[in-house]
PDB file of C-alpha atoms and ligand atoms in Angstrom:
ATOM      1  CA  UNK A   1      89.626  97.647 103.263  1.00  0.00           C
ATOM      2  CA  UNK A   2      86.877  99.649 101.662  1.00  0.00           C
ATOM      3  CA  UNK A   3      87.136 103.265 100.576  1.00  0.00           C
ATOM      4  CA  UNK A   4      84.384 105.569 101.686  1.00  0.00           C
ATOM      5  CA  UNK A   5      81.902 102.686 101.669  1.00  0.00           C
ATOM      6  CA  UNK A   6      79.892 104.336  98.892  1.00  0.00           C
ATOM      7  CA  UNK A   7      77.614 105.722 101.607  1.00  0.00           C
ATOM      8  CA  UNK A   8      75.207 102.825 101.357  1.00  0.00           C
ATOM      9  CA  UNK A   9      75.800 100.657 104.410  1.00  0.00           C
ATOM     10  CA  UNK A  10      75.302  97.702 102.080  1.00  0.00           C
ATOM     11  CA  UNK A  11      77.834  96.017  99.896  1.00  0.00           C
ATOM     12  CA  UNK A  12      78.504  93.122  97.577  1.00  0.00           C
ATOM     13  CA  UNK A  13      82.123  94.162  97.257  1.00  0.00           C
ATOM     14  CA  UNK A  14      84.915  92.132  98.767  1.00  0.00           C
ATOM     15  CA  UNK A  15      88.496  93.361  98.797  1.00  0.00           C
ATOM     16  CA  UNK A  16      90.461  90.431  97.431  1.00  0.00           C
ATOM     17  CA  UNK A  17      93.871  92.017  97.715  1.00  0.00           C
ATOM     18  CA  UNK A  18      95.541  95.396  97.217  1.00  0.00           C
ATOM     19  CA  UNK A  19      94.802  95.297  93.516  1.00  0.00           C
ATOM     20  CA  UNK A  20      91.432  93.598  93.055  1.00  0.00           C
ATOM     21  CA  UNK A  21      87.941  93.860  94.493  1.00  0.00           C
ATOM     22  CA  UNK A  22      85.393  91.134  93.848  1.00  0.00           C
ATOM     23  CA  UNK A  23      82.020  92.579  92.845  1.00  0.00           C
ATOM     24  CA  UNK A  24      79.513  89.828  93.635  1.00  0.00           C
ATOM     25  CA  UNK A  25      76.821  91.585  91.612  1.00  0.00           C
ATOM     26  CA  UNK A  26      78.763  90.482  88.516  1.00  0.00           C
ATOM     27  CA  UNK A  27      78.663  86.711  88.321  1.00  0.00           C
ATOM     28  CA  UNK A  28      78.801  86.290  92.096  1.00  0.00           C
ATOM     29  CA  UNK A  29      77.652  83.023  93.626  1.00  0.00           C
ATOM     30  CA  UNK A  30      75.376  82.297  96.601  1.00  0.00           C
ATOM     31  CA  UNK A  31      78.130  83.318  99.030  1.00  0.00           C
ATOM     32  CA  UNK A  32      77.211  86.944  98.346  1.00  0.00           C
ATOM     33  CA  UNK A  33      74.100  86.415 100.482  1.00  0.00           C
ATOM     34  CA  UNK A  34      76.077  85.460 103.589  1.00  0.00           C
ATOM     35  CA  UNK A  35      75.377  88.100 106.200  1.00  0.00           C
ATOM     36  CA  UNK A  36      77.727  89.756 108.655  1.00  0.00           C
ATOM     37  CA  UNK A  37      77.626  88.769 112.322  1.00  0.00           C
ATOM     38  CA  UNK A  38      79.547  90.031 115.329  1.00  0.00           C
ATOM     39  CA  UNK A  39      79.739  86.394 116.518  1.00  0.00           C
ATOM     40  CA  UNK A  40      80.077  84.599 113.197  1.00  0.00           C
ATOM     41  CA  UNK A  41      80.138  80.853 112.612  1.00  0.00           C
ATOM     42  CA  UNK A  42      82.374  81.220 109.536  1.00  0.00           C
ATOM     43  CA  UNK A  43      85.289  83.285 108.343  1.00  0.00           C
ATOM     44  CA  UNK A  44      86.258  84.523 104.914  1.00  0.00           C
ATOM     45  CA  UNK A  45      89.777  83.535 103.947  1.00  0.00           C
ATOM     46  CA  UNK A  46      91.750  84.803 100.974  1.00  0.00           C
ATOM     47  CA  UNK A  47      93.596  82.002  99.207  1.00  0.00           C
ATOM     48  CA  UNK A  48      96.480  83.344  97.175  1.00  0.00           C
ATOM     49  CA  UNK A  49      97.056  81.557  93.921  1.00  0.00           C
ATOM     50  CA  UNK A  50     100.256  79.567  93.680  1.00  0.00           C
ATOM     51  CA  UNK A  51     101.362  81.435  90.559  1.00  0.00           C
ATOM     52  CA  UNK A  52     101.372  84.735  92.457  1.00  0.00           C
ATOM     53  CA  UNK A  53      98.862  86.358  90.092  1.00  0.00           C
ATOM     54  CA  UNK A  54      96.607  88.441  92.385  1.00  0.00           C
ATOM     55  CA  UNK A  55      93.787  88.206  89.817  1.00  0.00           C
ATOM     56  CA  UNK A  56      93.582  84.480  90.505  1.00  0.00           C
ATOM     57  CA  UNK A  57      93.308  84.783  94.286  1.00  0.00           C
ATOM     58  CA  UNK A  58      90.095  83.320  95.691  1.00  0.00           C
ATOM     59  CA  UNK A  59      87.809  83.861  98.687  1.00  0.00           C
ATOM     60  CA  UNK A  60      86.767  80.774 100.610  1.00  0.00           C
ATOM     61  CA  UNK A  61      84.279  80.623 103.458  1.00  0.00           C
ATOM     62  CA  UNK A  62      85.482  78.378 106.289  1.00  0.00           C
ATOM     63  CA  UNK A  63      83.401  77.181 109.235  1.00  0.00           C
ATOM     64  CA  UNK A  64      84.688  78.303 112.635  1.00  0.00           C
ATOM     65  CA  UNK A  65      82.690  75.642 114.462  1.00  0.00           C
ATOM     66  CA  UNK A  66      80.152  72.897 113.829  1.00  0.00           C
ATOM     67  CA  UNK A  67      77.099  74.354 112.115  1.00  0.00           C
ATOM     68  CA  UNK A  68      73.650  72.867 112.570  1.00  0.00           C
ATOM     69  CA  UNK A  69      71.479  72.051 109.535  1.00  0.00           C
ATOM     70  CA  UNK A  70      69.445  75.122 108.635  1.00  0.00           C
ATOM     71  CA  UNK A  71      71.600  77.446 110.708  1.00  0.00           C
ATOM     72  CA  UNK A  72      72.444  80.703 108.934  1.00  0.00           C
ATOM     73  CA  UNK A  73      76.044  81.069 107.818  1.00  0.00           C
ATOM     74  CA  UNK A  74      77.673  84.337 108.859  1.00  0.00           C
ATOM     75  CA  UNK A  75      81.076  85.909 108.905  1.00  0.00           C
ATOM     76  CA  UNK A  76      82.537  89.161 110.131  1.00  0.00           C
ATOM     77  CA  UNK A  77      82.828  91.448 107.109  1.00  0.00           C
ATOM     78  CA  UNK A  78      85.756  93.191 108.757  1.00  0.00           C
ATOM     79  CA  UNK A  79      84.905  96.521 107.162  1.00  0.00           C
ATOM     80  CA  UNK A  80      87.434  99.269 107.811  1.00  0.00           C
ATOM     81  CA  UNK A  81      86.883 102.509 105.922  1.00  0.00           C
ATOM     82  CA  UNK A  82      89.699 104.794 104.816  1.00  0.00           C
ATOM     83  CA  UNK A  83      87.868 107.698 106.394  1.00  0.00           C
ATOM     84  CA  UNK A  84      87.287 108.265 110.113  1.00  0.00           C
ATOM     85  CA  UNK A  85      84.575 106.033 111.584  1.00  0.00           C
ATOM     86  CA  UNK A  86      82.204 108.756 112.674  1.00  0.00           C
ATOM     87  CA  UNK A  87      79.003 108.129 114.600  1.00  0.00           C
ATOM     88  CA  UNK A  88      77.112 108.828 111.377  1.00  0.00           C
ATOM     89  CA  UNK A  89      79.074 106.210 109.418  1.00  0.00           C
ATOM     90  CA  UNK A  90      78.735 103.659 112.229  1.00  0.00           C
ATOM     91  CA  UNK A  91      74.983 104.207 112.090  1.00  0.00           C
ATOM     92  CA  UNK A  92      74.992 103.952 108.284  1.00  0.00           C
ATOM     93  CA  UNK A  93      76.775 100.602 108.675  1.00  0.00           C
ATOM     94  CA  UNK A  94      74.516  99.540 111.558  1.00  0.00           C
ATOM     95  CA  UNK A  95      74.584  95.883 112.557  1.00  0.00           C
ATOM     96  CA  UNK A  96      71.407  94.059 113.523  1.00  0.00           C
ATOM     97  CA  UNK A  97      72.909  90.587 113.871  1.00  0.00           C
ATOM     98  CA  UNK A  98      71.159  89.983 117.173  1.00  0.00           C
ATOM     99  CA  UNK A  99      74.229  88.621 118.918  1.00  0.00           C
ATOM    100  CA  UNK A 100      74.564  89.485 122.620  1.00  0.00           C
ATOM    101  CA  UNK A 101      78.063  90.663 121.665  1.00  0.00           C
ATOM    102  CA  UNK A 102      76.834  92.850 118.787  1.00  0.00           C
ATOM    103  CA  UNK A 103      78.864  96.047 118.486  1.00  0.00           C
ATOM    104  CA  UNK A 104      75.994  97.794 116.718  1.00  0.00           C
ATOM    105  CA  UNK A 105      78.057  98.449 113.598  1.00  0.00           C
ATOM    106  CA  UNK A 106      79.725  96.504 110.823  1.00  0.00           C
ATOM    107  CA  UNK A 107      82.699  98.854 111.022  1.00  0.00           C
ATOM    108  CA  UNK A 108      85.656  97.301 112.784  1.00  0.00           C
ATOM    109  CA  UNK A 109      88.203  99.030 115.005  1.00  0.00           C
ATOM    110  CA  UNK A 110      91.176 100.445 113.082  1.00  0.00           C
ATOM    111  CA  UNK A 111      94.506  98.940 114.011  1.00  0.00           C
TER     112      UNK A 111
HETATM  113 ZN1   ZN B 201      76.289  92.670 115.230  1.00  0.00          ZN
END
């Protein structure tokens, strides 16, 4: 869950849990370059540390299917803003993943 999305439509932030956000611009690894897709071949999974310390939780990228050599890795960013998803914000967070099932925005339906 992101806040107001910082009005950029671009992010290296990943909400790890209710307390911590990973900022991949600070010591992030190559996973920060994985793009969003509406029909992703991977998923981001939060692995909670056994000691219960939320600071030690980790994000792992898991394949959802077999991936061909050279194929781009993607996952659904699952971005849900605290504010209403207006047409303007959907456009700001426009998706160009090229999937036939593309929703046109990175913003996900609120539940
Ligand atoms: Zn898309």
